Amino acid sequence: MKVIFLAPPAARLFPAREIPSRPRPAQPLGSPQGTRHPAPTAGTTTPGPPSARPGQAHRSPETPCPAGRLPAPCPPPATAMSNWGKDHLGTGSSEPLTAVIIGNGPSGICLSYLLSGYTPYVKPDAVHPHPLLQRKLAEAPGVSILDQDLNYLSEGLEGRCQSPVALLFDALLRPDTDFGGDMESVLTWKHQKERAIPHVVLGRNLPGGAWHASTPPSLESGGGRQRPGPKDSSRTQSIEGSMVTLSRGQWMGLPDLPVKDWMRRKRRGLRNSRATAGDIAHYYRDYVIKKGLGPNFVSGAVVTAVEWGIPEPSGSGAQDPSPLFHVSGFLTAEDRSQQPFSLCARNVVLATGTSDSPARLGLPGEALPFVHHELSALEVATRAGLVTPASDPVLIVGAGLSAADAVLYARHYNIPVIHAFRRPVDDPGLVFNQLPKMLYPEYHKVHQMMREQSILSPSPYEGYRSLPEHQLLLFKEDRQAVFRDPKGLQKVFGVSLVLVLIGSHPNLSFLPGAGTDLAVDPDQPLSAKRNPIDVDPFTYQSTQQEGLYAMGPLAGDNFVRFVQGGALAVASSLMRKEASKPP
């Protein structure tokens, strides 16, 4: 069967090609033909550096560190968790995969769990505290949630998220958590293998996604369309695995394995109701193993192109109107060779998060070697001896939680800090003004320092200066940063290192037009905070392209506890598609 690719309105990043109706058996992912190194493609995403724990750069102790530069990381040796699950690939079948999931973070893991035959039912004796939802659940006893009308069930629910299905799934998993309760889930899970849908989950890191990367997810304030306030629960500290998550630990859990139960078995504990970043990374990886999802997961996989087209009519004249997707890229093997792969699927799910591309200021000198855009650079510089208590100050730019993390880390090692940000300290939009003080005392301490230790007002915080309402103008090669203050005067500061921590953007360079045509406003840059991918709220399928789904931050859901609702919506949609296929 031939497939003719149709060029989208925007310019294509990758050439169209004919693809077979099944994955190419000559080059399955993980095959021994791993000595080829495909030429880099414009916009190609490459694996990040290895790390013993989140944020720690990896280099040989005998590798010298050039003066003024951070040590260059080596590419990570990554391997598939299985022998590429040949039964799931269907290399001997004429049918393509039902779904390819790009991204193996919490979104991708939860979706794989649902597509592997794990089916949610309401416990026969469960009574939900929400009376309207309880009445609706009682109308269909014994019917899986995946088989019910998600639109109907989610009507009337309110909470800390604008996605109706996300609110529904969260209400079923954690019925009264927003009211301080600890009621058990009203769901019970049955493993029904006959309901499983063939799929593959591709990820650059170990299962858990960016929680295992050198720069874990960090979603600052805002979370997508019509979502005011901080949406930051999927972020973690990217420096020390012992630092804690912003969200409560129980909110970081996935279905049918509560974090508190897992930590109890590991003889671990929560800190002020929060878990450490290292524990959560371990939990996600352990979840995949305990639930038997490993054969569907491939680590070290970098997707470089996703294309789609409509199959040509067969000889009988019949035509399947559904598109087919061609997903290609490479796998970095243990010997660091890159093995190309090519897959064919009826559906593609984007679950890549948003932390791929740190946001930049676009100022002169921003590409100088002492200017960095990842929080982990501070730890690397500290360990390499490039910044010390006797150094010029480290300049930290930004007023979000990643910037606060950098301030806390620098203060821990007595490294002098200049902290610059454009907003006033009392701006209600600052995330610090929206966090409960009892739960997040360390961040409120940073906020207090920002308020009290202005460059113009002395205070007891030695080694820290805040520059509220200051605009950066440029960086000079002699390690100077030039600012304009609120009165229009220029100020120049000598610095040892600069961290620009002002958020991040998704990297969808593997899509035609980098995915801009899929956004709510195609004329504006794709942004998880302000301009996410436009999806149907009850299926999470793109409104612009049939068979293409987006979930998690790409669809405007930033809480780990709420990205799971997207997985429920996608799984329900895919199962309905499968059920409607002719025999």
PDB file of N, CA and C in Angstrom, residues 1 4 42 61 103 125 141 193 236 269 500:
ATOM      1  N   MET A   1       0.845  -1.198   0.000  1.00  0.00           N
ATOM      2  CA  MET A   1       0.000   0.000   0.000  1.00  0.00           C
ATOM      3  C   MET A   1       0.873   1.237   0.000  1.00  0.00           C
ATOM      4  N   ILE A   4       0.498   8.704   0.086  1.00  0.00           N
ATOM      5  CA  ILE A   4       0.887   9.973  -0.514  1.00  0.00           C
ATOM      6  C   ILE A   4       0.849  11.026   0.573  1.00  0.00           C
ATOM      7  N   ALA A  42      18.081  19.786  10.326  1.00  0.00           N
ATOM      8  CA  ALA A  42      17.739  21.064  10.946  1.00  0.00           C
ATOM      9  C   ALA A  42      16.679  20.864  12.001  1.00  0.00           C
ATOM     10  N   PRO A  61      37.198  12.476  35.731  1.00  0.00           N
ATOM     11  CA  PRO A  61      37.916  13.333  36.665  1.00  0.00           C
ATOM     12  C   PRO A  61      39.232  13.845  36.094  1.00  0.00           C
ATOM     13  N   GLY A 103       7.556  10.753  24.000  1.00  0.00           N
ATOM     14  CA  GLY A 103       7.704  11.298  25.342  1.00  0.00           C
ATOM     15  C   GLY A 103       7.377  10.257  26.382  1.00  0.00           C
ATOM     16  N   ASP A 125     -18.743  -0.708  46.116  1.00  0.00           N
ATOM     17  CA  ASP A 125     -19.231  -0.126  47.364  1.00  0.00           C
ATOM     18  C   ASP A 125     -18.752   1.307  47.572  1.00  0.00           C
ATOM     19  N   PRO A 141     -23.324   1.072  36.588  1.00  0.00           N
ATOM     20  CA  PRO A 141     -22.496   0.188  37.413  1.00  0.00           C
ATOM     21  C   PRO A 141     -21.860  -0.907  36.556  1.00  0.00           C
ATOM     22  N   LYS A 193      -6.175  -7.986  29.284  1.00  0.00           N
ATOM     23  CA  LYS A 193      -5.214  -8.006  28.190  1.00  0.00           C
ATOM     24  C   LYS A 193      -5.882  -7.905  26.828  1.00  0.00           C
ATOM     25  N   THR A 236      10.780  20.003  39.101  1.00  0.00           N
ATOM     26  CA  THR A 236      11.603  19.484  40.172  1.00  0.00           C
ATOM     27  C   THR A 236      12.881  20.273  40.210  1.00  0.00           C
ATOM     28  N   GLY A 269      10.572   8.794  53.245  1.00  0.00           N
ATOM     29  CA  GLY A 269       9.548   9.635  53.842  1.00  0.00           C
ATOM     30  C   GLY A 269       9.381  10.919  53.066  1.00  0.00           C
ATOM     31  N   VAL A 500      20.329  32.664  33.033  1.00  0.00           N
ATOM     32  CA  VAL A 500      19.087  33.248  32.538  1.00  0.00           C
ATOM     33  C   VAL A 500      18.011  32.173  32.682  1.00  0.00           C
TER      34      VAL A 500
END
